[in-house]
mmCIF file of C-alpha atoms in Angstrom:
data_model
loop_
_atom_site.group_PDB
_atom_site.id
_atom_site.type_symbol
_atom_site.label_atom_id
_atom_site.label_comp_id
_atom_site.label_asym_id
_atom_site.label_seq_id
_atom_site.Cartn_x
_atom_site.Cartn_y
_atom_site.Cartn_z
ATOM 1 C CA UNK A 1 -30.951 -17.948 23.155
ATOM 2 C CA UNK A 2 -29.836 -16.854 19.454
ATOM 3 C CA UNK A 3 -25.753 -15.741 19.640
ATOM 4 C CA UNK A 4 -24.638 -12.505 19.005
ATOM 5 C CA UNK A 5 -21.849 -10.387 18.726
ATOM 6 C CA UNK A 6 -22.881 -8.357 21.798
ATOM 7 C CA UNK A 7 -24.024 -11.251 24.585
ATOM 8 C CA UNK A 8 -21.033 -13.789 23.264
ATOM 9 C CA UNK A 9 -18.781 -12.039 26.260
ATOM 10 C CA UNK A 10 -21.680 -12.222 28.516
ATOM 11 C CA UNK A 11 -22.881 -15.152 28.729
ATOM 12 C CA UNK A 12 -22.463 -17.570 31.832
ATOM 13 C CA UNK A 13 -20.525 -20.276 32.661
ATOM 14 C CA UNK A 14 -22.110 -23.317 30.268
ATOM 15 C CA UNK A 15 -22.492 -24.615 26.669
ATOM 16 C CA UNK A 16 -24.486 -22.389 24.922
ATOM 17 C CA UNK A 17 -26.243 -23.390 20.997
ATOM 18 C CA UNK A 18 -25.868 -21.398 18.416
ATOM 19 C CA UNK A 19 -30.206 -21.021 18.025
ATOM 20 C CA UNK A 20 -31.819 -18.645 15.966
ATOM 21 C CA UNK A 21 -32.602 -18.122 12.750
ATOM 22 C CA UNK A 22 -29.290 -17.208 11.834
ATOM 23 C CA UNK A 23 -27.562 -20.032 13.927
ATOM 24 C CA UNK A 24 -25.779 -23.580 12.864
ATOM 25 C CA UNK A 25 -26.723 -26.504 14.240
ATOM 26 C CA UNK A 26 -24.382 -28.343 16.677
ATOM 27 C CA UNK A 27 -22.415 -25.366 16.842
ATOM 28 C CA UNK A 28 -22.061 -24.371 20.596
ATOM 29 C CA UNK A 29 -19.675 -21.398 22.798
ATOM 30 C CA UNK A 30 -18.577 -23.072 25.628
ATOM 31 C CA UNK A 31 -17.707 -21.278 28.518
ATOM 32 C CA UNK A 32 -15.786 -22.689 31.542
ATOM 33 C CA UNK A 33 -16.401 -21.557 35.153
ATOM 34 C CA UNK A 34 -13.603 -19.059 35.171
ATOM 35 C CA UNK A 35 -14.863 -17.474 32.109
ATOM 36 C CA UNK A 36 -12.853 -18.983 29.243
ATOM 37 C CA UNK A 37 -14.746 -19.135 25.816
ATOM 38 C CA UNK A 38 -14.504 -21.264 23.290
ATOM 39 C CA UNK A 39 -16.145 -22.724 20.062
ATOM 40 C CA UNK A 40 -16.618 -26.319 20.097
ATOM 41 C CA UNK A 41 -18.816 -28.093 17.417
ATOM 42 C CA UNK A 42 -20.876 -31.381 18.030
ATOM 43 C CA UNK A 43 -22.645 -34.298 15.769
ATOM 44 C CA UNK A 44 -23.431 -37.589 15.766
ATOM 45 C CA UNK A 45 -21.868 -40.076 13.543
ATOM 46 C CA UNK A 46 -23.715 -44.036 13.897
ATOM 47 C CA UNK A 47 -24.833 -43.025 17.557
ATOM 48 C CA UNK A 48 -21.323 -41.593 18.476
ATOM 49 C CA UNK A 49 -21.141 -38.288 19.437
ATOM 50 C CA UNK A 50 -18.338 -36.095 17.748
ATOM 51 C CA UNK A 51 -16.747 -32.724 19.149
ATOM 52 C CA UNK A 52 -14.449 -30.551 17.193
ATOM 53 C CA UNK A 53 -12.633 -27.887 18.631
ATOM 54 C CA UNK A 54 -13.547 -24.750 16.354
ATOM 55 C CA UNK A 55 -11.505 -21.881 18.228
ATOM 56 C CA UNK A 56 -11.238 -19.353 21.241
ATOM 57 C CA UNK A 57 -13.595 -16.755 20.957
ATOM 58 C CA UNK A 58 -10.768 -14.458 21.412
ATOM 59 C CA UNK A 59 -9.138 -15.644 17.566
ATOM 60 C CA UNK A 60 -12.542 -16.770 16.362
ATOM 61 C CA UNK A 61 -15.214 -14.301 15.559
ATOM 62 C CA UNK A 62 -19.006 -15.802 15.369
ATOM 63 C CA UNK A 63 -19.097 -15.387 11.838
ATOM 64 C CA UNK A 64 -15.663 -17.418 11.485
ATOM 65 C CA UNK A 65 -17.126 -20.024 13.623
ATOM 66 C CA UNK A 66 -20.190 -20.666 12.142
ATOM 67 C CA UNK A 67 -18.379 -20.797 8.529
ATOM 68 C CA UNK A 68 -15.501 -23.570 10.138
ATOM 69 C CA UNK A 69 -18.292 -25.591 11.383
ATOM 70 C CA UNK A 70 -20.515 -25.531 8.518
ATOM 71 C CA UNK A 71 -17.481 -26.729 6.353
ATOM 72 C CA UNK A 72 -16.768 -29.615 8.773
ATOM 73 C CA UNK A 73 -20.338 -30.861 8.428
ATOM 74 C CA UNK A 74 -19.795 -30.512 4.682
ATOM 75 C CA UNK A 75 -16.810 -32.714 4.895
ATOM 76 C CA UNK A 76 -18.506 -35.293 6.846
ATOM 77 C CA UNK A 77 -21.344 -35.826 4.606
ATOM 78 C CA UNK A 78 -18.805 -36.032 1.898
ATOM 79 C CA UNK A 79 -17.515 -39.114 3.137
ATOM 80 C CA UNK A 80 -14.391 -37.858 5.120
ATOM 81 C CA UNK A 81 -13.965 -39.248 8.676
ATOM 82 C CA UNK A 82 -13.586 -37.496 11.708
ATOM 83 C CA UNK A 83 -10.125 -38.798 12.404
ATOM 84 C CA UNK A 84 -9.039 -37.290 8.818
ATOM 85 C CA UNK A 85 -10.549 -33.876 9.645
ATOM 86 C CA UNK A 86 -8.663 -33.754 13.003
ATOM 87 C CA UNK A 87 -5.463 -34.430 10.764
ATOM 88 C CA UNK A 88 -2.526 -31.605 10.462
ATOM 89 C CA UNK A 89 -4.601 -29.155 8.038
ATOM 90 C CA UNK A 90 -1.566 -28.424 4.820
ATOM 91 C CA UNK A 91 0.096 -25.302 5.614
ATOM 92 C CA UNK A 92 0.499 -24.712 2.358
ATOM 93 C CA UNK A 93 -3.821 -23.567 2.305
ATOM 94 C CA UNK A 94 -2.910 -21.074 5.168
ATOM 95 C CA UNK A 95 -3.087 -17.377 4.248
ATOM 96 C CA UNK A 96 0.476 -16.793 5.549
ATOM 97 C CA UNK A 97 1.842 -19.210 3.547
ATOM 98 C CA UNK A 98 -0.184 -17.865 0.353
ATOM 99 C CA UNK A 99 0.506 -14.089 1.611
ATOM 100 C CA UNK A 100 4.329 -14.771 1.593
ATOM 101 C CA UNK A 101 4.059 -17.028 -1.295
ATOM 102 C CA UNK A 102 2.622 -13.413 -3.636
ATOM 103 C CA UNK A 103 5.062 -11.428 -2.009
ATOM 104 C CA UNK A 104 8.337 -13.424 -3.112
ATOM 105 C CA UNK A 105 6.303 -13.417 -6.248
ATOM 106 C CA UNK A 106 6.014 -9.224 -6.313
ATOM 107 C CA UNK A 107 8.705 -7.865 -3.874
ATOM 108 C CA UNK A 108 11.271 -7.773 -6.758
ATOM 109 C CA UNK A 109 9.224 -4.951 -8.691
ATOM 110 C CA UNK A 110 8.307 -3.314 -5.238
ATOM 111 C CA UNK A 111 10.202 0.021 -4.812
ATOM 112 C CA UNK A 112 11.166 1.674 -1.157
ATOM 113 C CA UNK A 113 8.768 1.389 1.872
ATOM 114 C CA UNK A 114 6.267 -0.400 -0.132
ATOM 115 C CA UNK A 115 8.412 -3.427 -0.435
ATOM 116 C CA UNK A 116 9.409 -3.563 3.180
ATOM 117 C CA UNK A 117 6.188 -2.728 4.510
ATOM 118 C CA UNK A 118 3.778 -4.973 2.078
ATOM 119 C CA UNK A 119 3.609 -8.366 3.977
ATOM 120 C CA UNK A 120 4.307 -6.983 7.810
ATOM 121 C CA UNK A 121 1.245 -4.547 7.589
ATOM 122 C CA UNK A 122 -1.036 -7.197 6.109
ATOM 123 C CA UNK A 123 0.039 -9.668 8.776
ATOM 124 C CA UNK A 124 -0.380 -6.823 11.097
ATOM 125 C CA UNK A 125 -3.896 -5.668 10.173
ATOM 126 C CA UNK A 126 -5.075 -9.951 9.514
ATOM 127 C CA UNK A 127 -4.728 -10.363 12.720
ATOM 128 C CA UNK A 128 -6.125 -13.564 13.945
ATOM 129 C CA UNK A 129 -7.018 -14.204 10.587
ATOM 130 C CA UNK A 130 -3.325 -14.438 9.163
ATOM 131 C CA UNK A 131 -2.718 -18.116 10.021
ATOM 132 C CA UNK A 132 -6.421 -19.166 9.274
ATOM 133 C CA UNK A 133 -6.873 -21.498 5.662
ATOM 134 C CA UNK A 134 -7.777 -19.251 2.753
ATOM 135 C CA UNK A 135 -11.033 -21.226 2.426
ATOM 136 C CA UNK A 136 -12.370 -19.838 5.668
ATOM 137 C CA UNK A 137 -11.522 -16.102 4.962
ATOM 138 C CA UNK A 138 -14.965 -15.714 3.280
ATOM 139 C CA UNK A 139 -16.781 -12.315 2.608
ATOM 140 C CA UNK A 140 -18.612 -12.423 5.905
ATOM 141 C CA UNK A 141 -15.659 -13.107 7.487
ATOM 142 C CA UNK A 142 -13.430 -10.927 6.302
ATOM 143 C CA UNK A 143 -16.314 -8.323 6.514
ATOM 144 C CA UNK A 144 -16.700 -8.564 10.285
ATOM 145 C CA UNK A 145 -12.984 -8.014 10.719
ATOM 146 C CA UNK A 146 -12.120 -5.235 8.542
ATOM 147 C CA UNK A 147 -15.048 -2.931 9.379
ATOM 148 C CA UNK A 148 -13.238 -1.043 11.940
ATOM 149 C CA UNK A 149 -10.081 -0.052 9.710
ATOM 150 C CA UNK A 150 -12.152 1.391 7.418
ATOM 151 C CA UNK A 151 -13.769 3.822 9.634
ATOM 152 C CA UNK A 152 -10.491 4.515 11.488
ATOM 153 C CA UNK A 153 -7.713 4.410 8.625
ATOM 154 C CA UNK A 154 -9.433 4.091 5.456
ATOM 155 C CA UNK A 155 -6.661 4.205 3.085
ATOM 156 C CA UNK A 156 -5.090 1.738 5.305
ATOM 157 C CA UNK A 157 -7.576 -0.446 4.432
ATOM 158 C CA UNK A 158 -7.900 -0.076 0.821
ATOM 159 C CA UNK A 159 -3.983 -0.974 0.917
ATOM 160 C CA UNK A 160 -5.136 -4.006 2.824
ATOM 161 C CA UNK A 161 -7.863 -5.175 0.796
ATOM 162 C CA UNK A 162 -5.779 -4.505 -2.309
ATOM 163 C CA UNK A 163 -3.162 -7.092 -0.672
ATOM 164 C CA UNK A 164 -5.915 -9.471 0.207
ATOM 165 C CA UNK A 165 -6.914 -10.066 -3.137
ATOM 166 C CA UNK A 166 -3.130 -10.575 -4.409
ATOM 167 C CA UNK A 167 -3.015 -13.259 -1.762
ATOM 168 C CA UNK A 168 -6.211 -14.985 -3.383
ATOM 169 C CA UNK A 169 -5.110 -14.294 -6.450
ATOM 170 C CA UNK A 170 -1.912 -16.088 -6.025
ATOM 171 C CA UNK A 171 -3.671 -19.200 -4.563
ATOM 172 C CA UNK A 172 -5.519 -19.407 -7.526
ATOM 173 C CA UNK A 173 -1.966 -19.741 -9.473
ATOM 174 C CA UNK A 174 -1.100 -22.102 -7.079
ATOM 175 C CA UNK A 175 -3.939 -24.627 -8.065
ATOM 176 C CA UNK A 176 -6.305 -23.331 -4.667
ATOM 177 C CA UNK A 177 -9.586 -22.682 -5.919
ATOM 178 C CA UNK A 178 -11.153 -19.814 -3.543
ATOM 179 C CA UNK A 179 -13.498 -17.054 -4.519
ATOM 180 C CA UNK A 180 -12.044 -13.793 -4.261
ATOM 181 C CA UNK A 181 -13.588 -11.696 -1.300
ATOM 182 C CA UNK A 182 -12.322 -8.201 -3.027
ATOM 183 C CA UNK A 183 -14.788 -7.007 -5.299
ATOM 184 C CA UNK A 184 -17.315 -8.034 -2.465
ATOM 185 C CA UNK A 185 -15.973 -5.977 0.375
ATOM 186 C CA UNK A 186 -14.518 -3.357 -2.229
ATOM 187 C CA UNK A 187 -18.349 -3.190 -2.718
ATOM 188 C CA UNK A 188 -20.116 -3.676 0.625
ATOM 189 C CA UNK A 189 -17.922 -2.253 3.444
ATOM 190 C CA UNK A 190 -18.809 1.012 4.873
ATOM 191 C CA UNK A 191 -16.654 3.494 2.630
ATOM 192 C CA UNK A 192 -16.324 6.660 3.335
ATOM 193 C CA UNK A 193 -16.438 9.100 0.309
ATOM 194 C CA UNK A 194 -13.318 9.836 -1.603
ATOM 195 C CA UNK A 195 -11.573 13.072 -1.018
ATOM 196 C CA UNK A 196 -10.831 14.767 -4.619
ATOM 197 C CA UNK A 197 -8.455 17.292 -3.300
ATOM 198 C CA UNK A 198 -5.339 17.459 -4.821
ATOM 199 C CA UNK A 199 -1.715 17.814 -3.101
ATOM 200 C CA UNK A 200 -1.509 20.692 -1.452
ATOM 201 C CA UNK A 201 0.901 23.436 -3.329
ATOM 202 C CA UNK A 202 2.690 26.449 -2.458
ATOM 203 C CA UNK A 203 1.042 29.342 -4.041
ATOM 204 C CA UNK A 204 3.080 30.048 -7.520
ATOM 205 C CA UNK A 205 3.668 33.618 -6.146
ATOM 206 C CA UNK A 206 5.458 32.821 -3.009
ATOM 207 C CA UNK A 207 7.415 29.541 -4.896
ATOM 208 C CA UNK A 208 10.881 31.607 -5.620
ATOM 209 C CA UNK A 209 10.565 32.628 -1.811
ATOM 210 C CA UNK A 210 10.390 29.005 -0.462
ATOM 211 C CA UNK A 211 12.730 27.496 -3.201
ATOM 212 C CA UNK A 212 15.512 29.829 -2.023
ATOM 213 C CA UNK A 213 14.626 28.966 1.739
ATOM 214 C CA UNK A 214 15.295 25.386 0.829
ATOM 215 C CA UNK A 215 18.261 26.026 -1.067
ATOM 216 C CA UNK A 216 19.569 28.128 2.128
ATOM 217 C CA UNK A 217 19.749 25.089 4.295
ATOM 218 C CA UNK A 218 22.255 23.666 2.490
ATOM 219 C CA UNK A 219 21.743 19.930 4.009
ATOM 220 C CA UNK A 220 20.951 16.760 2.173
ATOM 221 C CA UNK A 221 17.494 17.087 2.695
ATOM 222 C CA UNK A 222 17.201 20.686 0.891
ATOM 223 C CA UNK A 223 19.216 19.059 -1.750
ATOM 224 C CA UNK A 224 17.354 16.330 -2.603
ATOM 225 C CA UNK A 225 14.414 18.287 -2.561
ATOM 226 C CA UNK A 226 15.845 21.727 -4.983
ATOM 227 C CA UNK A 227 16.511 18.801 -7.591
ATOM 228 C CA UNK A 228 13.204 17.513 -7.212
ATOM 229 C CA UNK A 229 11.377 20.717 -7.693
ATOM 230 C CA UNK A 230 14.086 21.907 -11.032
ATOM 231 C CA UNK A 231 12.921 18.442 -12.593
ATOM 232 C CA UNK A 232 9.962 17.725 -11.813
ATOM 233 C CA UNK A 233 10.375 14.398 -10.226
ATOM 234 C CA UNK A 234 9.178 12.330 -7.618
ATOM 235 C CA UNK A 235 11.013 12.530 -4.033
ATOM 236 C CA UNK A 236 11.308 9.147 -3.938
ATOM 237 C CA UNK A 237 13.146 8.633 -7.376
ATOM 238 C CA UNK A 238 15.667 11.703 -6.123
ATOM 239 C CA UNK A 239 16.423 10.119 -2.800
ATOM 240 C CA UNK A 240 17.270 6.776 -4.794
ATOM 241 C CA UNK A 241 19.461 8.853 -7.033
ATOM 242 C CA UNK A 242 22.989 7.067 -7.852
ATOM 243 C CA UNK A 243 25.494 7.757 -9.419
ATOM 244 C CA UNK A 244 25.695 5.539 -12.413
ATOM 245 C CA UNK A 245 22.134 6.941 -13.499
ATOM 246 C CA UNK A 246 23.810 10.258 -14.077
ATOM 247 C CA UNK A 247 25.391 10.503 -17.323
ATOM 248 C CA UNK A 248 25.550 13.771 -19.320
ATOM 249 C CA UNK A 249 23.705 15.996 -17.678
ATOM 250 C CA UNK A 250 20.454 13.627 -17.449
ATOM 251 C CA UNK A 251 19.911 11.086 -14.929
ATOM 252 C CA UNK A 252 18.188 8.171 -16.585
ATOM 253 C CA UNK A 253 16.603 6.836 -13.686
ATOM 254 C CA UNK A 254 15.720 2.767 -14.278
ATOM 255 C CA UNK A 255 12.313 1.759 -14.272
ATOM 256 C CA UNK A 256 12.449 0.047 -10.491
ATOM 257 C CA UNK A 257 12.973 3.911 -9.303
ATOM 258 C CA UNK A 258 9.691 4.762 -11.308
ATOM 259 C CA UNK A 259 6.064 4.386 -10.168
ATOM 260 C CA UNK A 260 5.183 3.881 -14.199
ATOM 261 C CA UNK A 261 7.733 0.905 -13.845
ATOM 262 C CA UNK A 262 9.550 2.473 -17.209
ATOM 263 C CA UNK A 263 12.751 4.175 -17.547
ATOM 264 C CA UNK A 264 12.817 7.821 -17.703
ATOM 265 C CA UNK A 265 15.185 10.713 -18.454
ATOM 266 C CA UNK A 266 15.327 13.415 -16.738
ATOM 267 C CA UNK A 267 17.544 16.388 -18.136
ATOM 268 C CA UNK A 268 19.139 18.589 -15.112
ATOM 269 C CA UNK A 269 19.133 22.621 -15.367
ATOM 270 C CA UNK A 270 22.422 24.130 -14.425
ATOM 271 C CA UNK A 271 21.379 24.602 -10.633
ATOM 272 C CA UNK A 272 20.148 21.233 -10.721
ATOM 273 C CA UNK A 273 23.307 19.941 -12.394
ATOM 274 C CA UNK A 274 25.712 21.857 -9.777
ATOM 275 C CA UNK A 275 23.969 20.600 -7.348
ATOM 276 C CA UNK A 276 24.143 16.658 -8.340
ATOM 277 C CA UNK A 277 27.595 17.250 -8.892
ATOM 278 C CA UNK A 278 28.621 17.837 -5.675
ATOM 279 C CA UNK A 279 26.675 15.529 -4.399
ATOM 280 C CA UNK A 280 28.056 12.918 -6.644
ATOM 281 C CA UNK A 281 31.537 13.589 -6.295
ATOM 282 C CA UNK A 282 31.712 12.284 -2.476
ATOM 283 C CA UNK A 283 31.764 8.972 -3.344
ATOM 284 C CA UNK A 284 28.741 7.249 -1.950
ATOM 285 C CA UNK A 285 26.703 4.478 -3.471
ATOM 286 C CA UNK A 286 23.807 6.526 -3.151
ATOM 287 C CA UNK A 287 24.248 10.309 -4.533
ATOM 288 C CA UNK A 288 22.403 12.030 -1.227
ATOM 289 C CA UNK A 289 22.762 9.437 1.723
ATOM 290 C CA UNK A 290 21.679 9.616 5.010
ATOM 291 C CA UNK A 291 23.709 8.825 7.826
ATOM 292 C CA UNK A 292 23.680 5.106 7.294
ATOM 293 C CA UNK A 293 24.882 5.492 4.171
ATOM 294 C CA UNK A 294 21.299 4.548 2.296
ATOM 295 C CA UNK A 295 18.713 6.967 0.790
ATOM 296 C CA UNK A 296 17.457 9.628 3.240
ATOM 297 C CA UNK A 297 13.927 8.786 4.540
ATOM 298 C CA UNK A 298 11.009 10.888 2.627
ATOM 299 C CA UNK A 299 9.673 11.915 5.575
ATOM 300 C CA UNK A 300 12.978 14.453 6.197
ATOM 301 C CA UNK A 301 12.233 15.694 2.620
ATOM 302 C CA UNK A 302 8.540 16.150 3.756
ATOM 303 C CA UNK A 303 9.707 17.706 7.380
ATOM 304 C CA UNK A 304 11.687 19.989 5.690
ATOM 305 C CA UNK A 305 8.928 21.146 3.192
ATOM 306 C CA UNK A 306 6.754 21.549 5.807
ATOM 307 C CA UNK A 307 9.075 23.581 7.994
ATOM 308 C CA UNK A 308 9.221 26.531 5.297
ATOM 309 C CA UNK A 309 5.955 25.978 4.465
ATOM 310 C CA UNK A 310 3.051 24.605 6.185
ATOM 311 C CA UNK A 311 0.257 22.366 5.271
ATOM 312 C CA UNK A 312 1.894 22.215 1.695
ATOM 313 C CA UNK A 313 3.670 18.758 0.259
ATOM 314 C CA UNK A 314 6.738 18.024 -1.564
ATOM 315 C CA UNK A 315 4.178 16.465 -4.416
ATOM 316 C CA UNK A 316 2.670 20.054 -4.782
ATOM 317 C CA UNK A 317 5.292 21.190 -6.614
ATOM 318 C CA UNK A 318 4.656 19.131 -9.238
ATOM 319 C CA UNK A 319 1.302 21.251 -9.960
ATOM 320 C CA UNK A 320 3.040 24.035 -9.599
ATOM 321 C CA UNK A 321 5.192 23.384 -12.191
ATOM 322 C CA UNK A 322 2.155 21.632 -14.590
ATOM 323 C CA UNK A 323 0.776 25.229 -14.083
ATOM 324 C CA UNK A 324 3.174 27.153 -14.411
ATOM 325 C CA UNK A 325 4.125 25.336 -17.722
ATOM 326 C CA UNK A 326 0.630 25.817 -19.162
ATOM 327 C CA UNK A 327 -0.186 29.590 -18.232
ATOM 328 C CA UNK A 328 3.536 31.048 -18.711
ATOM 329 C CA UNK A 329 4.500 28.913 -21.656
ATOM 330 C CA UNK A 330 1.266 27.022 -23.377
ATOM 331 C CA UNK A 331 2.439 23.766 -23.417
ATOM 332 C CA UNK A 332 1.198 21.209 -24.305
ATOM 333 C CA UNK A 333 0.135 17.983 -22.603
ATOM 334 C CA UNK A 334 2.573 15.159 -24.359
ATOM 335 C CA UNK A 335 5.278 17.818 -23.004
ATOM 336 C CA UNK A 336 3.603 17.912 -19.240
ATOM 337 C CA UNK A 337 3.392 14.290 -19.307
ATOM 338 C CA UNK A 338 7.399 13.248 -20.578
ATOM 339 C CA UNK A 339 8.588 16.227 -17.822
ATOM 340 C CA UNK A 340 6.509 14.474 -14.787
ATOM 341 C CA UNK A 341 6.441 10.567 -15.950
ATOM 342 C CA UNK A 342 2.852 10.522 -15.915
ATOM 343 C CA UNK A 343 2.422 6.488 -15.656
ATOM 344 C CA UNK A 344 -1.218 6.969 -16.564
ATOM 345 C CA UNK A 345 0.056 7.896 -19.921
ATOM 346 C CA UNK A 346 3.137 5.690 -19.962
ATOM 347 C CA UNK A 347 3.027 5.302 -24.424
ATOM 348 C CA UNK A 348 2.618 8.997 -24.795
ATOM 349 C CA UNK A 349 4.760 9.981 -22.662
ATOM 350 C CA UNK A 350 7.406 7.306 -23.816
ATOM 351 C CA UNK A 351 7.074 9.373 -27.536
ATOM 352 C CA UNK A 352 7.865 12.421 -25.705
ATOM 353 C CA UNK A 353 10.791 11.616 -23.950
ATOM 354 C CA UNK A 354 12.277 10.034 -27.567
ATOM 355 C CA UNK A 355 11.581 13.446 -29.451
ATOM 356 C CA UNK A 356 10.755 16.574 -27.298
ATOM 357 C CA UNK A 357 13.752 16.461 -25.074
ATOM 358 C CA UNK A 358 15.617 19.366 -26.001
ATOM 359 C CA UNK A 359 12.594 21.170 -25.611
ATOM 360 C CA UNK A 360 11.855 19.955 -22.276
ATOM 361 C CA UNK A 361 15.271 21.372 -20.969
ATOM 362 C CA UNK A 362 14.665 24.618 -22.381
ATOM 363 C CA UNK A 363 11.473 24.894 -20.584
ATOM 364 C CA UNK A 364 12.784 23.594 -17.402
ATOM 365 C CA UNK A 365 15.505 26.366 -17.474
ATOM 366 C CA UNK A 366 13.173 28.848 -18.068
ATOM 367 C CA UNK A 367 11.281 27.503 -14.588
ATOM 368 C CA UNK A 368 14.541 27.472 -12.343
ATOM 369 C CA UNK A 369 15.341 31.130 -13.601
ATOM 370 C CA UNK A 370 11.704 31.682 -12.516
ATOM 371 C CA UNK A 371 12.663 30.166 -8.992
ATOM 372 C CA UNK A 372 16.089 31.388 -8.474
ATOM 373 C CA UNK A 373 15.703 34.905 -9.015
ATOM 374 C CA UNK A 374 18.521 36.413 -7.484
ATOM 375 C CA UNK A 375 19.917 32.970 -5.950
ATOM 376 C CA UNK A 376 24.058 33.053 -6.205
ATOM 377 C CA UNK A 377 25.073 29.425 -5.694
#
């Protein structure tokens, strides 16, 4: 009987082949009277018969299995002994070693959750696979195990793919020749379609309403996010905000707060500036802490946002204020892209910030008089 994925849990008590036109020779699941299952591989070697244990089913999908065993026979009928196969494989081949490996490599120009999130997810969502060699995490393989992310948590498993091929690619550096599985299953695994909608945005009309609701909570959360919406900035380069970037009336946020990985200026508006100042003047290393003392989490800013108003995000405003820009003051796009750090345009941009400045300000005042309307602070 040919193995598959649906009768490997069903089968009785017994060595079973792996026949069929898709099966390996010598490959066999063994499964013991009280319903253990394993994968054992078999060969003769000058009349002696050979077994190597290939894995529980459990940790050792079909596909897996038949890819282990076929690279054993390999091995054998390049010369290599059984005895020296059986040996301690080199942890330094495993993916975890490799995954950890490209992450002391990266982590230093990771910023926020990403950096303490990168190798726990992807050890997470591995699985079984994490402590496998990097030679056996082969397209099939790694085919067969993702499948199911992507059809429950697609972007998940873009991230995860994204961080597989990092780990390859960092094997490579090391002197491990693998083929990169990425492109592959970037390729073949069942994507969904790509949503184009953008962030969703509070209408421009009702934008002075819910700025001065935010401003009217008066926490660290509002705070954080009134100074994000007067400059344009991401949340997550606000909640980072300390106070040796401040200087002037600009915080010059360093380029491991930016997404674009470049420093950027970003000029504050009086309510902006009042607001900073306060802030700043109680002495913590970070300028709007949370209870711990660190930055505040972004999902408080988002809470908060969504609190005044619903199904909108704190990275609408930023189209709010790109429109608002363009239809109440025609400007340009080298201005659009200095104000919001476009990192798609990073040179441009870097021009702008050098020589339109001044005239960023200006327009930036003119948007928090369009928000604070009658506001007293």
């Amino acid at each position: 009987m040919a193995l598959t994925n649906r009768n490997l849990t069903t089968l009785p008590a017994g060595l079973h082949a792996d026949s069929g036109v898709h099966g390996v020779r010598g490959l066999y699941l063994k499964v013991s009277p009280a319903g253990s299952r394993s994968w054992i591989g078999r060969t003769k070697i000058e009349g002696k018969t050979h077994k190597f244990g290939l894995g529980p089913l459990r940790e050792t999908p079909l596909p897996l299995a038949r890819d282990r065993w076929v690279r054993i026979r390999q091995r054998l009928f390049d010369g290599e002994t059984p005895a020296q196969i059986r040996g301690k494989s080199d942890e330094t081949h495993l993916f975890s070693y490799l995954a950890h490996a490209a992450y002391a490599a990266r982590s230093a120009r990771m910023k926020g959750s990403k950096k303490d999130q990168w190798l726990t997810s992807l050890e997470s969502h591995m699985g079984a696979l994490w402590h496998r060699p990097i030679s056996e995490l082969t397209t099939p393989v790694l085919m067969d195990h993702l499948a199911p992310l992507v059809r429950t948590k697609t972007e998940t498993a873009r991230k995860v793919v994204g961080r597989i091929s990092i780990v390859f690619k960092q094997a490579d550096a090391l002197g491990i020749t693998v083929p990169n599985p990425a492109p592959a299953l970037r390729s073949a695994l069942p994507w969904p379609k790509r949503s184009k909608d953008h962030h969703a945005a509070v209408d421009r009309a009702d934008a002075p309403r819910v700025f001065q609701d935010i401003l009217a909570k008066n926490t660290t959360a509002s705070a954080i996010l009134a100074v994000t919406i007067l400059t344009g900035a991401r949340a997550g380069t606000i909640r980072q905000l300390r106070p040796e970037w401040i200087k002037d009336g600009v915080i010059i946020a360093p380029p491991e707060a930016m997404k674009s990985d470049v420093a950027h200026h970003y000029p504050l508006t009086p309510v902006a500036r009042a607001i900073v100042d306060h802030w700043a003047s109680m002495g913590g290393d970070v300028v709007f802490p949370s209870r711990s003392g660190g930055p505040l989490s972004d999902m408080a800013i988002l809470k908060l946002q969504k609190s005044i108003a619903p199904d909108t995000t704190v990275h609408g405003w930023r189209s709010v204020l790109t429109d608002y820009l363009r239809d109440e003051h025609h400007v340009g796009e080298d201005i659009i892209d200095a104000t919001l750090a476009h990192s798609s345009r990073a040179a441009r941009a870097a021009y702008a910030r050098s020589t339109l400045s001044e005239r960023r300000l200006l327009l930036l005042c003119k948007w928090e008089e369009f928000l604070q309307s009658t506001i007293n602070l």
